[in-house]
Amino acid sequence: MDPAYSVILFTSSSGAGYGLIAWLAFTRLSGAWHLGPVAAAITCLVALALITTGLLSSTFHLGHPERAWRAMSQWRTSWLSREGVLAILAYPAALVFTAGWVWEVIPPPVMTLAAAGTLVLSLATVFSTGMIYASLTTIPRWHNHWVVPVYLALAIASGGLLFTLTLALSGSASQPALIMMVAMLLISWMIKSAYWRFIDRQEPVSTSGTATGLAHLGTVRQLEAPHTSENYLLKEMGFSIARKHASKLRRMALNLGLLLPGILLVLAGVSHGVAQLVLLAVALVLGLAGIVVERWLFFAEARHAVTLFYGRSL
C-alpha cells in the first residue's frame, strides 16, 4: 500500500497521545507514582494535542474531508466509524480528567470516574484503529491476529516514553520506574518482531490462478502487462519495497525504537536533574522516530489482493 504521510502521522501521533493519557489515567487510579498537578495537567494537554493532530491529519487522506463526520454513522458495521465515535466520547472524559489535576472544584469521585473513562476509551480507540486494518480481508499482511496487539503495544510504549518526562519533572523518575518502561519497550517490539516473522512465513491465500479462476488449468502467468505504465491501483494498492530495503528499515526501526531508547532510559535511571531530562528527551525523539519508520513499513509492505490481476504476488 502507498504509505500516505497523513495516515502515518495519524497513527503515530494519536497512538502516542492515547498511550500518554492512558499512563496518566492509570497513575491517577493506582497511585503508582506521585505527579505534580501542573506537570500532569500540561502533560494531559500535550496528549490531547497529539490526539487532535492525529485525528485531523487522518482527514487529509480523504477526497472530501468536509464529509468525514458522515463516517461515524456506520458504527454498527464499520471499525472506522467505531474509532470515530470512541474518539469523540474520549474527549469529555479526558477534559474533565485534565482539569481535575489543578481544579479542586471537581470532586474526587468524579475525577476517578473521568480517569477510568479516559483509560478505557483511549485503549478502546487504539484497539479500533488496529481493527480497521485487521478487518481488511483483501490485505493478507494486515488481516491477522498480530495487528491489534502491535497498535496497542506501540501506543503504550510511545506514550510511556513521553510519560517518563512527566515523571522526571515530578521527581518520580526512579530507576525501577524507568526499568519498567524499558520492559514495556521490549515487550512492544517483541510483539512487532513476531508480526514480522508471521508475515514473512505467511502462505498466500490467493494467487493469480485463484483470482482469475483459471487455477484448474495450471499455473497462471502474465503474458503482457495490461498497460505501459503504472495506474492508480498499482500506485495505491501495489506499492512495493525491495526485501533488502525492508530488512534494513526493520533494523532501523528496532534500533531507534528499542535499543537506543532502552540504553538511554537505563542511563537516565542513574542520573538526576537536567542530565536525566536530556537523556529522556533524546530517548523520546529516537523512540518516536522508530515508530514512524515502523508505521511506514506497515503500509509499504502490504499489498491489496487486486494486484494479483497484474501478475504480482501478495
Short mmCIF file of C-alpha atoms in Angstrom, two decimals:
data_model
loop_
_atom_site.label_atom_id
_atom_site.label_comp_id
_atom_site.label_asym_id
_atom_site.label_seq_id
_atom_site.Cartn_x
_atom_site.Cartn_y
_atom_site.Cartn_z
CA MET A 1 0.00 0.00 0.00
CA ASP A 2 1.07 3.57 -0.58
CA PRO A 3 2.46 4.89 2.75
CA ALA A 4 0.49 8.16 2.84
CA TYR A 5 2.16 10.64 5.17
CA SER A 6 -1.17 11.78 6.61
CA VAL A 7 -2.02 8.24 7.76
CA ILE A 8 1.48 7.73 9.18
CA LEU A 9 1.12 10.98 11.16
CA PHE A 10 -2.37 9.97 12.27
CA THR A 11 -1.45 6.54 13.61
CA SER A 12 1.85 7.67 15.17
CA SER A 13 0.61 10.90 16.77
CA SER A 14 -2.76 9.68 18.02
CA GLY A 15 -1.24 6.41 19.26
CA ALA A 16 1.37 8.28 21.32
CA GLY A 17 -1.28 10.69 22.61
CA TYR A 18 -3.68 7.97 23.70
CA GLY A 19 -0.83 5.99 25.22
CA LEU A 20 0.36 9.03 27.19
CA ILE A 21 -3.03 9.95 28.63
CA ALA A 22 -3.67 6.26 29.41
CA TRP A 23 -0.48 6.23 31.53
CA LEU A 24 -1.67 9.37 33.35
CA ALA A 25 -5.10 7.85 33.98
CA PHE A 26 -3.53 4.63 35.24
CA THR A 27 -1.32 6.62 37.61
CA ARG A 28 -4.31 8.54 38.98
CA LEU A 29 -6.29 5.34 39.56
CA SER A 30 -3.45 3.27 41.01
CA GLY A 31 -1.40 5.90 42.80
CA ALA A 32 1.73 4.20 41.49
CA TRP A 33 3.64 7.50 41.19
CA HIS A 34 3.34 10.96 42.63
CA LEU A 35 2.82 13.54 39.90
CA GLY A 36 2.92 17.29 40.27
CA PRO A 37 -0.54 18.71 39.39
CA VAL A 38 0.79 21.32 36.97
CA ALA A 39 3.12 18.87 35.21
CA ALA A 40 0.29 16.32 34.97
CA ALA A 41 -2.19 18.85 33.59
CA ILE A 42 0.30 20.12 31.00
CA THR A 43 1.07 16.53 30.01
CA CYS A 44 -2.66 15.86 29.54
CA LEU A 45 -2.86 18.89 27.25
CA VAL A 46 0.14 17.60 25.27
CA ALA A 47 -1.60 14.23 24.93
CA LEU A 48 -4.81 15.88 23.72
CA ALA A 49 -2.81 17.97 21.24
CA LEU A 50 -1.18 14.82 19.83
CA ILE A 51 -4.56 13.06 19.62
CA THR A 52 -6.20 16.03 17.90
CA THR A 53 -3.30 16.45 15.47
CA GLY A 54 -3.51 12.77 14.56
CA LEU A 55 -7.26 12.76 14.09
CA LEU A 56 -7.20 15.91 11.96
CA SER A 57 -4.35 14.57 9.81
CA SER A 58 -6.40 11.46 9.05
CA THR A 59 -8.91 13.62 7.16
CA PHE A 60 -6.20 14.84 4.76
CA HIS A 61 -6.24 11.41 3.12
CA LEU A 62 -9.90 11.80 2.21
CA GLY A 63 -11.12 13.16 -1.08
CA HIS A 64 -13.72 15.26 0.73
CA PRO A 65 -12.52 15.95 4.30
CA GLU A 66 -15.63 18.04 4.99
CA ARG A 67 -17.69 14.84 4.82
CA ALA A 68 -15.59 12.96 7.40
CA TRP A 69 -18.32 13.33 10.02
CA ARG A 70 -20.55 11.01 7.98
CA ALA A 71 -18.18 8.10 8.59
CA MET A 72 -19.36 7.89 12.21
CA SER A 73 -22.91 6.99 11.15
CA GLN A 74 -21.91 3.39 10.31
CA TRP A 75 -20.73 2.38 13.78
CA ARG A 76 -22.77 -0.84 13.71
CA THR A 77 -20.68 -2.35 10.92
CA SER A 78 -17.54 -0.25 10.47
CA TRP A 79 -14.48 -0.16 12.71
CA LEU A 80 -13.64 3.24 11.20
CA SER A 81 -16.95 4.57 12.48
CA ARG A 82 -16.42 2.96 15.89
CA GLU A 83 -13.00 4.57 16.12
CA GLY A 84 -14.53 7.98 15.39
CA VAL A 85 -17.32 7.53 17.94
CA LEU A 86 -14.91 6.33 20.64
CA ALA A 87 -12.52 9.21 19.91
CA ILE A 88 -15.34 11.73 20.33
CA LEU A 89 -16.54 10.08 23.56
CA ALA A 90 -12.98 10.14 24.96
CA TYR A 91 -12.74 13.95 24.78
CA PRO A 92 -15.22 14.87 27.58
CA ALA A 93 -13.72 12.33 29.97
CA ALA A 94 -10.19 13.46 29.11
CA LEU A 95 -11.03 17.15 29.53
CA VAL A 96 -12.57 16.58 32.96
CA PHE A 97 -9.59 14.41 33.86
CA THR A 98 -7.20 17.16 32.74
CA ALA A 99 -8.99 19.91 34.67
CA GLY A 100 -9.18 17.78 37.79
CA TRP A 101 -5.41 17.89 38.31
CA VAL A 102 -5.43 21.63 39.03
CA TRP A 103 -9.11 22.50 39.66
CA GLU A 104 -10.09 21.35 43.13
CA VAL A 105 -13.80 22.05 42.46
CA ILE A 106 -14.05 18.66 40.73
CA PRO A 107 -14.93 16.06 43.42
CA PRO A 108 -12.56 13.08 43.80
CA PRO A 109 -15.24 10.53 42.77
CA VAL A 110 -15.84 12.45 39.53
CA MET A 111 -12.10 12.62 38.93
CA THR A 112 -11.80 8.87 39.48
CA LEU A 113 -14.67 8.22 37.07
CA ALA A 114 -13.11 10.55 34.48
CA ALA A 115 -9.75 8.79 34.84
CA ALA A 116 -11.36 5.36 34.38
CA GLY A 117 -13.31 6.58 31.36
CA THR A 118 -10.20 8.15 29.85
CA LEU A 119 -8.19 4.95 30.30
CA VAL A 120 -10.85 2.64 28.84
CA LEU A 121 -11.85 4.90 25.94
CA SER A 122 -8.23 5.67 25.00
CA LEU A 123 -7.29 1.99 24.75
CA ALA A 124 -10.59 1.18 23.01
CA THR A 125 -9.91 3.85 20.39
CA VAL A 126 -6.44 2.46 19.66
CA PHE A 127 -7.97 -1.04 19.54
CA SER A 128 -10.46 0.21 16.94
CA THR A 129 -7.68 1.78 14.89
CA GLY A 130 -5.90 -1.56 14.75
CA MET A 131 -9.14 -3.33 13.85
CA ILE A 132 -9.65 -1.02 10.88
CA TYR A 133 -6.65 -2.68 9.27
CA ALA A 134 -7.01 -6.16 10.78
CA SER A 135 -10.56 -6.45 9.40
CA LEU A 136 -9.48 -5.98 5.77
CA THR A 137 -9.52 -9.49 4.31
CA THR A 138 -8.25 -8.16 0.97
CA ILE A 139 -4.87 -7.27 2.53
CA PRO A 140 -3.38 -10.51 3.98
CA ARG A 141 -0.49 -8.77 5.77
CA TRP A 142 -3.00 -6.80 7.82
CA HIS A 143 -5.70 -9.43 8.21
CA ASN A 144 -4.12 -11.32 11.09
CA HIS A 145 -4.18 -11.53 14.90
CA TRP A 146 -0.94 -9.58 15.39
CA VAL A 147 -2.04 -6.17 14.09
CA VAL A 148 -4.19 -5.07 17.04
CA PRO A 149 -1.60 -6.09 19.69
CA VAL A 150 1.04 -4.18 17.69
CA TYR A 151 -1.05 -1.00 17.69
CA LEU A 152 -1.87 -1.27 21.39
CA ALA A 153 1.67 -2.15 22.48
CA LEU A 154 3.38 0.59 20.46
CA ALA A 155 0.85 3.18 21.63
CA ILE A 156 1.56 2.26 25.26
CA ALA A 157 5.33 2.24 24.61
CA SER A 158 5.46 5.58 22.78
CA GLY A 159 3.14 7.15 25.35
CA GLY A 160 5.37 5.68 28.05
CA LEU A 161 8.41 7.46 26.63
CA LEU A 162 6.52 10.75 26.86
CA PHE A 163 5.31 9.86 30.34
CA THR A 164 8.88 9.45 31.61
CA LEU A 165 9.40 13.20 31.14
CA THR A 166 6.41 13.88 33.39
CA LEU A 167 7.86 11.52 35.97
CA ALA A 168 11.19 13.34 35.78
CA LEU A 169 9.57 16.77 36.16
CA SER A 170 7.64 15.45 39.18
CA GLY A 171 10.74 13.89 40.77
CA SER A 172 9.34 10.36 40.35
CA ALA A 173 11.61 9.05 37.58
CA SER A 174 13.23 6.45 39.78
CA GLN A 175 15.39 3.63 38.46
CA PRO A 176 12.66 0.96 38.96
CA ALA A 177 10.12 3.13 37.07
CA LEU A 178 12.47 3.62 34.12
CA ILE A 179 13.45 -0.06 34.07
CA MET A 180 9.73 -0.85 33.85
CA MET A 181 9.50 1.45 30.82
CA VAL A 182 12.41 -0.41 29.24
CA ALA A 183 10.46 -3.64 29.79
CA MET A 184 7.40 -2.10 28.10
CA LEU A 185 9.55 -1.11 25.13
CA LEU A 186 10.97 -4.62 24.93
CA ILE A 187 7.54 -6.25 25.07
CA SER A 188 6.12 -3.95 22.39
CA TRP A 189 8.95 -4.57 19.95
CA MET A 190 8.88 -8.31 20.64
CA ILE A 191 5.24 -8.24 19.53
CA LYS A 192 6.23 -6.27 16.43
CA SER A 193 9.03 -8.75 15.65
CA ALA A 194 6.51 -11.59 15.98
CA TYR A 195 4.30 -9.77 13.45
CA TRP A 196 7.20 -9.52 11.02
CA ARG A 197 8.02 -13.22 11.41
CA PHE A 198 4.37 -14.07 10.81
CA ILE A 199 4.03 -12.13 7.56
CA ASP A 200 7.38 -13.46 6.30
CA ARG A 201 6.17 -17.05 6.77
CA GLN A 202 2.60 -16.39 5.70
CA GLU A 203 1.33 -18.64 2.92
CA PRO A 204 -0.65 -16.78 0.22
CA VAL A 205 -4.38 -17.44 0.48
CA SER A 206 -4.85 -16.28 -3.10
CA THR A 207 -2.77 -16.43 -6.26
CA SER A 208 -3.15 -15.18 -9.81
CA GLY A 209 -4.77 -18.51 -10.56
CA THR A 210 -7.45 -18.29 -7.88
CA ALA A 211 -8.03 -14.59 -8.58
CA THR A 212 -8.72 -15.23 -12.28
CA GLY A 213 -10.48 -18.56 -11.73
CA LEU A 214 -8.02 -20.32 -14.04
CA ALA A 215 -6.03 -22.27 -11.44
CA HIS A 216 -7.58 -25.57 -12.56
CA LEU A 217 -5.87 -25.14 -15.95
CA GLY A 218 -2.36 -24.93 -14.45
CA THR A 219 0.00 -22.18 -13.36
CA VAL A 220 -1.26 -18.76 -14.39
CA ARG A 221 1.40 -16.34 -15.61
CA GLN A 222 1.06 -12.89 -17.05
CA LEU A 223 1.89 -12.74 -20.76
CA GLU A 224 1.86 -8.95 -21.10
CA ALA A 225 1.10 -6.05 -18.82
CA PRO A 226 -2.35 -4.56 -19.41
CA HIS A 227 -0.82 -1.09 -19.80
CA THR A 228 2.53 0.55 -20.43
CA SER A 229 2.78 2.50 -17.18
CA GLU A 230 1.57 2.17 -13.59
CA ASN A 231 -2.03 3.17 -12.94
CA TYR A 232 -3.78 4.37 -9.80
CA LEU A 233 -4.42 0.85 -8.47
CA LEU A 234 -0.78 -0.17 -8.70
CA LYS A 235 0.44 3.07 -7.12
CA GLU A 236 -2.03 2.95 -4.23
CA MET A 237 -2.58 -0.79 -3.72
CA GLY A 238 0.58 -2.33 -5.12
CA PHE A 239 3.34 -0.17 -3.69
CA SER A 240 6.38 -2.41 -3.43
CA ILE A 241 9.60 -2.26 -1.46
CA ALA A 242 12.63 -4.49 -2.03
CA ARG A 243 13.13 -7.17 0.62
CA LYS A 244 16.69 -5.99 1.36
CA HIS A 245 15.46 -2.44 1.92
CA ALA A 246 12.66 -3.69 4.15
CA SER A 247 15.20 -5.63 6.23
CA LYS A 248 17.35 -2.52 6.68
CA LEU A 249 14.34 -0.45 7.70
CA ARG A 250 13.24 -3.11 10.18
CA ARG A 251 16.65 -2.99 11.85
CA MET A 252 16.50 0.80 11.86
CA ALA A 253 13.07 0.74 13.48
CA LEU A 254 14.28 -1.67 16.18
CA ASN A 255 17.45 0.31 16.86
CA LEU A 256 15.66 3.66 17.03
CA GLY A 257 12.53 2.41 18.73
CA LEU A 258 14.01 -0.06 21.23
CA LEU A 259 17.79 -0.42 21.54
CA LEU A 260 18.91 3.21 21.79
CA PRO A 261 15.95 4.44 23.90
CA GLY A 262 16.41 1.45 26.21
CA ILE A 263 20.06 2.30 26.80
CA LEU A 264 19.20 5.96 27.42
CA LEU A 265 16.44 5.03 29.88
CA VAL A 266 18.86 2.87 31.84
CA LEU A 267 21.37 5.74 31.95
CA ALA A 268 18.60 8.14 32.99
CA GLY A 269 17.79 5.81 35.89
CA VAL A 270 21.18 6.55 37.43
CA SER A 271 21.14 10.26 36.56
CA HIS A 272 19.44 13.27 38.11
CA GLY A 273 18.29 16.77 37.26
CA VAL A 274 18.99 18.26 33.84
CA ALA A 275 21.11 15.29 32.72
CA GLN A 276 18.17 12.93 33.33
CA LEU A 277 15.78 15.20 31.42
CA VAL A 278 18.15 15.42 28.44
CA LEU A 279 18.59 11.63 28.32
CA LEU A 280 14.83 11.10 28.48
CA ALA A 281 14.18 13.72 25.80
CA VAL A 282 16.68 12.09 23.41
CA ALA A 283 15.17 8.67 24.15
CA LEU A 284 11.75 10.09 23.28
CA VAL A 285 12.91 11.56 19.96
CA LEU A 286 14.64 8.33 18.94
CA GLY A 287 11.70 6.19 20.06
CA LEU A 288 9.16 8.23 18.09
CA ALA A 289 11.44 8.10 15.04
CA GLY A 290 11.45 4.31 15.33
CA ILE A 291 7.63 4.30 15.49
CA VAL A 292 7.44 6.41 12.31
CA VAL A 293 9.78 4.03 10.46
CA GLU A 294 7.75 1.04 11.70
CA ARG A 295 4.49 2.67 10.61
CA TRP A 296 5.87 3.49 7.14
CA LEU A 297 6.89 -0.16 6.75
CA PHE A 298 3.49 -1.34 7.98
CA PHE A 299 1.89 0.28 4.94
CA ALA A 300 4.72 -0.20 2.45
CA GLU A 301 4.94 -3.98 2.96
CA ALA A 302 1.21 -4.58 2.48
CA ARG A 303 -0.42 -5.34 -0.85
CA HIS A 304 -4.05 -5.40 -1.87
CA ALA A 305 -5.45 -8.54 -3.49
CA VAL A 306 -6.30 -6.54 -6.61
CA THR A 307 -2.62 -6.62 -7.58
CA LEU A 308 -2.98 -10.35 -8.37
CA PHE A 309 -4.69 -9.35 -11.61
CA TYR A 310 -1.49 -7.52 -12.58
CA GLY A 311 0.74 -10.55 -12.08
CA ARG A 312 2.06 -9.55 -8.66
CA SER A 313 2.15 -11.73 -5.56
CA LEU A 314 0.81 -10.89 -2.13
#
